[in-house]
Tab-separated table of C-alpha atoms in Angstrom:
chain	number	residue	atom	x	y	z
L	1	MET	CA	92.646	115.887	119.369
L	2	MET	CA	89.544	114.293	120.854
L	3	MET	CA	90.080	112.212	123.996
L	4	VAL	CA	87.610	109.594	125.181
L	5	ASN	CA	86.650	109.405	128.842
L	6	ARG	CA	84.987	106.039	129.414
L	7	SER	CA	83.319	107.474	132.518
L	8	GLU	CA	81.684	110.307	130.558
L	9	THR	CA	78.091	110.931	131.677
L	10	CYS	CA	77.177	113.763	129.287
L	11	ALA	CA	75.131	112.190	126.475
L	12	THR	CA	75.612	115.228	124.231
L	13	LYS	CA	79.383	114.948	124.394
L	14	ARG	CA	79.380	111.173	123.963
L	15	LEU	CA	77.229	111.345	120.839
L	16	SER	CA	79.547	113.917	119.288
L	17	GLN	CA	82.489	111.619	120.011
L	18	CYS	CA	80.729	108.669	118.376
L	19	THR	CA	80.521	110.508	115.064
L	20	GLY	CA	83.999	111.999	115.479
L	21	LEU	CA	85.988	108.951	116.583
L	22	GLY	CA	83.651	106.104	115.741
L	23	VAL	CA	81.434	103.927	117.903
L	24	PHE	CA	84.183	101.422	118.709
L	25	MET	CA	86.348	104.071	120.377
L	26	ASN	CA	83.442	104.948	122.696
L	27	ASP	CA	82.767	101.374	123.831
L	28	VAL	CA	82.532	101.289	127.646
L	29	THR	CA	82.805	97.482	127.891
L	30	GLN	CA	86.401	97.663	129.078
L	31	LYS	CA	85.330	99.455	132.262
L	32	PHE	CA	83.363	96.356	133.276
L	33	ARG	CA	86.161	93.868	132.636
L	34	GLY	CA	88.121	95.128	135.608
L	35	HIS	CA	87.546	94.897	139.353
L	36	PRO	CA	84.442	96.707	140.664
L	37	ASP	CA	86.589	98.573	143.197
L	38	ASN	CA	88.192	100.395	140.274
L	39	ALA	CA	84.801	101.765	139.200
L	40	THR	CA	84.624	104.321	141.990
L	41	ASP	CA	81.531	106.009	140.543
L	42	LEU	CA	79.382	102.863	140.894
L	43	SER	CA	78.285	100.674	143.776
L	44	LYS	CA	79.123	96.980	143.425
L	45	LEU	CA	75.470	96.203	142.706
L	46	ASP	CA	75.324	98.853	139.984
L	47	PHE	CA	78.604	97.588	138.538
L	48	PHE	CA	77.547	93.944	138.308
L	49	ALA	CA	74.061	94.814	137.039
L	50	ARG	CA	75.544	96.770	134.133
L	51	LYS	CA	78.152	94.101	133.526
L	52	ALA	CA	75.415	91.449	133.257
L	53	VAL	CA	73.434	93.465	130.705
L	54	ILE	CA	76.510	94.322	128.622
L	55	GLU	CA	77.574	90.672	128.525
L	56	GLU	CA	74.072	89.487	127.590
L	57	VAL	CA	73.847	91.945	124.704
L	58	ALA	CA	77.383	91.072	123.538
L	59	GLN	CA	76.513	87.368	123.527
L	60	TRP	CA	73.363	88.028	121.501
L	61	CYS	CA	75.398	90.030	118.982
L	62	ASP	CA	77.909	87.182	118.607
L	63	ASP	CA	75.143	84.595	118.201
L	64	ASN	CA	73.184	86.634	115.648
L	65	LYS	CA	75.797	88.438	113.537
L	66	ASP	CA	74.744	86.462	110.444
L	67	THR	CA	71.022	86.242	111.243
L	68	LYS	CA	68.504	87.635	108.743
L	69	PRO	CA	66.503	89.794	108.818
L	70	GLU	CA	68.710	92.116	110.830
L	71	VAL	CA	67.284	94.051	113.761
L	72	VAL	CA	70.040	96.651	113.273
L	73	TYR	CA	73.022	96.735	110.924
L	74	ARG	CA	74.982	93.476	111.346
L	75	ASN	CA	72.994	92.926	114.535
L	76	ASN	CA	75.715	94.751	116.411
L	77	TRP	CA	75.162	96.858	119.523
L	78	THR	CA	77.905	98.810	121.307
L	79	PRO	CA	77.480	100.169	124.860
L	80	ILE	CA	78.456	103.858	124.751
L	81	LEU	CA	77.104	105.067	128.112
L	82	TYR	CA	76.537	103.272	131.423
L	83	ARG	CA	75.016	106.237	133.270
L	84	TYR	CA	74.065	109.519	131.700
L	85	GLU	CA	72.338	112.855	131.799
L	86	ILE	CA	71.224	114.570	128.594
L	87	VAL	CA	73.780	117.344	129.024
L	88	LYS	CA	76.128	118.257	131.852
L	89	SER	CA	74.333	119.563	134.985
L	90	SER	CA	70.867	118.821	133.534
L	91	ALA	CA	70.019	115.962	135.934
L	92	LYS	CA	68.422	117.777	138.847
L	93	ARG	CA	66.789	114.761	140.491
L	94	SER	CA	67.232	110.985	140.634
L	95	SER	CA	64.566	110.438	137.973
L	96	ASP	CA	66.551	112.534	135.473
L	97	TRP	CA	69.405	110.033	135.205
L	98	GLY	CA	69.491	107.310	132.579
L	99	ASP	CA	71.535	104.113	132.665
L	100	LEU	CA	72.915	101.992	129.820
L	101	VAL	CA	72.805	103.195	126.212
L	102	PHE	CA	73.709	100.973	123.261
L	103	CYS	CA	74.133	102.264	119.730
L	104	ASP	CA	74.265	100.445	116.393
L	105	ASP	CA	77.058	100.865	113.837
L	106	THR	CA	75.074	103.407	111.811
L	107	ILE	CA	74.507	105.602	114.903
L	108	SER	CA	70.817	105.825	114.042
L	109	HIS	CA	69.300	103.160	116.333
L	110	PHE	CA	69.643	103.253	120.114
L	111	LEU	CA	68.793	100.892	122.959
L	112	ILE	CA	68.352	102.205	126.503
L	113	VAL	CA	68.375	99.802	129.447
L	114	MET	CA	67.284	101.222	132.790
L	115	ILE	CA	68.324	99.371	135.939
L	116	PHE	CA	65.978	99.608	138.913
L	117	PRO	CA	65.708	98.114	142.419
L	118	GLU	CA	63.165	95.388	142.984
L	119	ALA	CA	59.606	96.733	143.100
L	120	CYS	CA	57.910	96.608	146.502
L	121	ASN	CA	54.582	97.365	148.172
L	122	CYS	CA	55.915	100.265	150.246
L	123	GLY	CA	55.128	102.820	147.537
L	124	ASN	CA	58.747	103.851	146.952
L	125	TYR	CA	59.530	101.453	144.117
L	126	SER	CA	56.793	100.468	141.687
L	127	HIS	CA	56.523	99.190	138.136
L	128	HIS	CA	54.282	102.176	137.400
L	129	ASP	CA	57.229	104.478	138.122
L	130	TYR	CA	59.627	102.253	136.196
L	131	ASP	CA	57.363	102.278	133.132
L	132	ALA	CA	57.014	106.059	133.233
L	133	MET	CA	60.726	106.775	133.725
L	134	THR	CA	61.799	104.355	130.993
L	135	LYS	CA	59.428	105.893	128.436
L	136	TYR	CA	60.563	109.354	129.563
L	137	GLN	CA	64.204	108.487	128.908
L	138	ALA	CA	63.346	107.260	125.404
L	139	ASP	CA	61.540	110.520	124.607
L	140	ARG	CA	64.358	112.604	126.078
L	141	PHE	CA	67.037	110.800	124.124
L	142	MET	CA	65.143	111.086	120.838
L	143	SER	CA	64.575	114.784	121.551
L	144	LEU	CA	68.340	115.215	121.950
L	145	LEU	CA	69.139	113.219	118.798
L	146	THR	CA	66.635	115.202	116.749
L	147	TYR	CA	68.012	118.519	117.963
L	148	LEU	CA	71.661	117.619	117.342
L	149	HIS	CA	70.932	116.178	113.908
L	150	HIS	CA	68.914	119.127	112.642
L	151	ASP	CA	70.406	122.159	114.377
L	152	TRP	CA	74.035	121.024	114.449
L	153	ASP	CA	74.300	118.722	111.408
L	154	TRP	CA	75.177	115.784	113.641
L	155	GLY	CA	75.278	112.224	112.301
L	156	ASN	CA	72.552	110.301	110.525
L	157	LYS	CA	68.887	111.007	111.046
L	158	PRO	CA	67.822	108.980	114.102
L	159	THR	CA	65.458	106.116	113.250
L	160	TRP	CA	64.322	104.876	116.642
L	161	VAL	CA	65.138	104.659	120.321
L	162	ARG	CA	64.074	101.458	122.055
L	163	ALA	CA	63.985	101.347	125.862
L	164	THR	CA	63.417	98.733	128.534
L	165	TYR	CA	64.306	98.074	132.160
L	166	THR	CA	65.458	95.210	134.317
L	167	THR	CA	65.547	94.450	138.059
L	168	PRO	CA	67.252	92.035	140.477
L	169	LYS	CA	64.204	89.736	140.289
L	170	GLN	CA	64.952	89.279	136.587
L	171	LYS	CA	68.614	88.706	137.507
L	172	PHE	CA	69.183	91.762	135.331
L	173	LYS	CA	68.211	89.791	132.228
L	174	LEU	CA	66.470	91.543	129.347
L	175	THR	CA	63.058	90.719	127.984
L	176	THR	CA	63.681	88.684	124.818
L	177	ASP	CA	61.812	90.868	122.334
L	178	VAL	CA	63.951	93.939	122.970
L	179	LEU	CA	66.857	92.363	121.076
L	180	THR	CA	65.132	90.014	118.656
L	181	LYS	CA	62.156	91.887	117.201
L	182	VAL	CA	62.655	93.906	114.024
L	183	ASP	CA	59.218	95.504	114.305
L	184	LEU	CA	57.617	95.976	117.691
L	185	PRO	CA	53.876	96.289	118.351
L	186	SER	CA	53.143	99.452	120.318
L	187	CYS	CA	51.812	97.451	123.268
L	188	THR	CA	54.835	95.161	123.775
L	189	PRO	CA	55.267	94.657	127.557
L	190	LEU	CA	58.359	96.227	129.157
L	191	ILE	CA	59.509	97.809	125.880
L	192	TRP	CA	58.987	101.350	124.645
L	193	GLN	CA	60.045	102.453	121.186
L	194	VAL	CA	59.885	105.987	119.833
L	195	THR	CA	60.746	107.273	116.376
L	196	SER	CA	61.625	110.709	115.064
L	197	ASP	CA	57.937	111.111	114.196
L	198	ASP	CA	56.188	110.093	117.414
L	199	PHE	CA	58.386	111.038	120.392
L	200	VAL	CA	57.140	113.365	123.117
L	201	PRO	CA	59.168	116.626	123.191
L	202	SER	CA	60.977	116.526	126.532
L	203	LEU	CA	63.856	119.018	126.611
L	204	LEU	CA	63.830	122.329	128.468
L	205	VAL	CA	64.948	125.623	126.949
L	206	SER	CA	67.693	125.828	129.585
L	207	GLU	CA	68.954	122.414	128.475
L	208	LEU	CA	69.143	123.501	124.845
L	209	GLU	CA	71.393	126.370	125.914
L	210	LYS	CA	73.678	123.907	127.703
L	211	ILE	CA	73.700	121.577	124.685
L	212	ASP	CA	74.677	124.506	122.468
L	213	ASN	CA	77.458	125.440	124.881
L	214	VAL	CA	78.857	121.893	124.908
L	215	VAL	CA	78.988	122.059	121.100
L	216	ALA	CA	80.666	125.482	121.316
L	217	GLN	CA	83.476	124.012	123.417
L	218	GLY	CA	84.733	122.233	120.309
L	219	GLY	CA	86.839	119.090	120.481
L	220	SER	CA	84.118	117.059	118.774
L	221	SER	CA	82.831	116.137	115.337
L	222	ILE	CA	80.198	118.864	115.557
L	223	SER	CA	81.373	122.190	114.223
L	224	PRO	CA	80.023	125.291	115.996
L	225	LYS	CA	79.998	126.890	112.542
L	226	LYS	CA	77.505	124.374	111.125
L	227	ARG	CA	74.477	125.623	113.005
L	228	ALA	CA	71.323	125.428	110.883
L	229	ALA	CA	69.580	128.636	109.833
L	230	THR	CA	66.283	127.280	111.139
L	231	SER	CA	65.750	125.335	114.345
L	232	VAL	CA	63.613	122.413	115.509
L	233	ARG	CA	63.372	123.838	119.019
L	234	ASP	CA	59.589	123.854	118.867
L	235	LYS	CA	59.644	120.137	118.076
L	236	VAL	CA	61.917	119.098	120.950
L	237	VAL	CA	61.036	121.499	123.773
L	238	GLY	CA	58.592	120.226	126.361
L	239	SER	CA	57.969	121.481	129.872
L	240	LYS	CA	58.362	120.344	133.447
L	241	GLU	CA	54.896	118.818	133.099
L	242	THR	CA	56.307	116.199	130.706
L	243	LYS	CA	58.322	114.717	133.561
L	244	PRO	CA	56.842	111.484	134.936
L	245	ASP	CA	54.781	111.664	138.111
L	246	VAL	CA	56.768	109.325	140.349
L	247	SER	CA	57.120	108.635	144.063
L	248	ALA	CA	59.141	110.851	146.390
L	249	GLN	CA	61.995	108.341	146.301
L	250	TRP	CA	62.861	109.541	142.788
L	251	LYS	CA	62.511	113.255	143.522
L	252	HIS	CA	65.565	113.696	145.724
L	253	ARG	CA	67.763	116.491	144.439
L	254	ASN	CA	71.142	115.412	143.093
L	255	PRO	CA	74.152	116.857	144.933
L	256	HIS	CA	76.535	119.096	143.003
L	257	GLN	CA	80.317	119.024	143.068
L	258	CYS	CA	82.553	122.081	143.051
L	259	GLY	CA	84.479	122.300	139.791
L	260	PHE	CA	87.643	123.299	141.660
L	261	CYS	CA	87.915	121.813	145.150
L	262	GLU	CA	85.514	118.914	144.305
L	263	SER	CA	83.568	119.237	147.558
L	264	ILE	CA	80.014	117.869	147.416
L	265	SER	CA	77.002	119.993	148.284
L	266	PRO	CA	73.569	118.366	148.677
L	267	GLY	CA	71.756	121.696	148.548
L	268	LYS	CA	71.486	124.663	146.208
L	269	ASP	CA	74.331	126.638	147.731
L	270	LEU	CA	76.816	126.118	144.876
L	271	GLN	CA	77.080	128.839	142.257
L	272	LYS	CA	76.801	128.020	138.558
L	273	CYS	CA	79.199	129.484	136.006
L	274	GLY	CA	77.193	132.345	134.529
L	275	ARG	CA	78.673	131.912	131.066
L	276	CYS	CA	78.643	128.227	130.082
L	277	LYS	CA	76.199	127.166	132.858
L	278	LEU	CA	77.858	123.749	132.956
L	279	VAL	CA	80.084	123.952	136.060
L	280	PHE	CA	79.376	124.711	139.736
L	281	TYR	CA	81.616	126.327	142.347
L	282	CYS	CA	81.578	126.755	146.137
L	283	GLY	CA	81.969	130.494	145.667
L	284	LYS	CA	83.920	133.232	143.956
L	285	GLU	CA	87.261	132.083	145.360
L	286	CYS	CA	87.000	128.574	143.867
L	287	GLN	CA	85.743	130.026	140.604
L	288	ARG	CA	88.694	132.436	140.461
L	289	LYS	CA	91.204	129.648	141.067
L	290	ALA	CA	89.562	127.412	138.447
L	291	TRP	CA	89.377	130.102	135.766
L	292	PRO	CA	92.863	129.649	134.182
L	293	MET	CA	91.872	126.112	133.122
L	294	HIS	CA	88.124	126.585	132.800
L	295	LYS	CA	88.411	129.559	130.437
L	296	ILE	CA	89.750	127.230	127.733
L	297	TYR	CA	86.392	125.436	127.618
L	298	CYS	CA	84.013	128.121	128.881
L	299	LYS	CA	82.267	129.087	125.670
L	300	THR	CA	78.773	129.894	124.511
L	301	ALA	CA	77.207	129.122	121.151
L	302	GLN	CA	76.645	131.964	118.730
């Protein structure tokens, strides 16, 4: 039986749950109806910023459910992720993380909303960086969708991914066109849209292996036995050069957490599980103690 973790940050797993359990079951809105102190993985600012965006999108959906022409099916968007990495342990640096992801009822249109600090003149936070990282997230997400759909027979063929960002100066409001426009000109300010035909390949070979291993774990709508005879790897694999050139503020390495004792390490001293490559440990002792439970999920794709 598939269980839904509303705090899930692995986009690969969440997408498989959307097709397995339905979009409604993966709605993260409920997390933002409670007290911010209960959301221990978010600062209060991050909590209220996401809450504001989710409520704005929900209000637009209510106001436009009967509006024609539709932007997406029934003009309905559901927030399925509030912070994500493409696949578990793939986010090496701050710039690798994405924020809110909304999905339509057909699971073929996606809206990404990045949440950034206010831009400043110090060189650490700039709209140039925000533009680059937002477009990068759109390309990455479409790369993932394309790979899952073709190689693992996942869901409908993705149509487009639309991405934007907001800041405190905007009071975390969205630019109007991101919700209202059916067709977007390529030069629309603060909005980037990619389709299955024009995205920039942005996944690494090591990430594809992790994606395959998440699928191999089972417990999702994607069957490990449905792997396609041919692959679109060449269409979705990029390189480290496809990453945006951003300021040092966004290049800090993300700390890792031991999969057994849960201690945090800011450096590279944790050891990765050599089989699934999805979990880190302090050392052999923690890995040995974790194995009785981890072995249930530690699988590799054939």
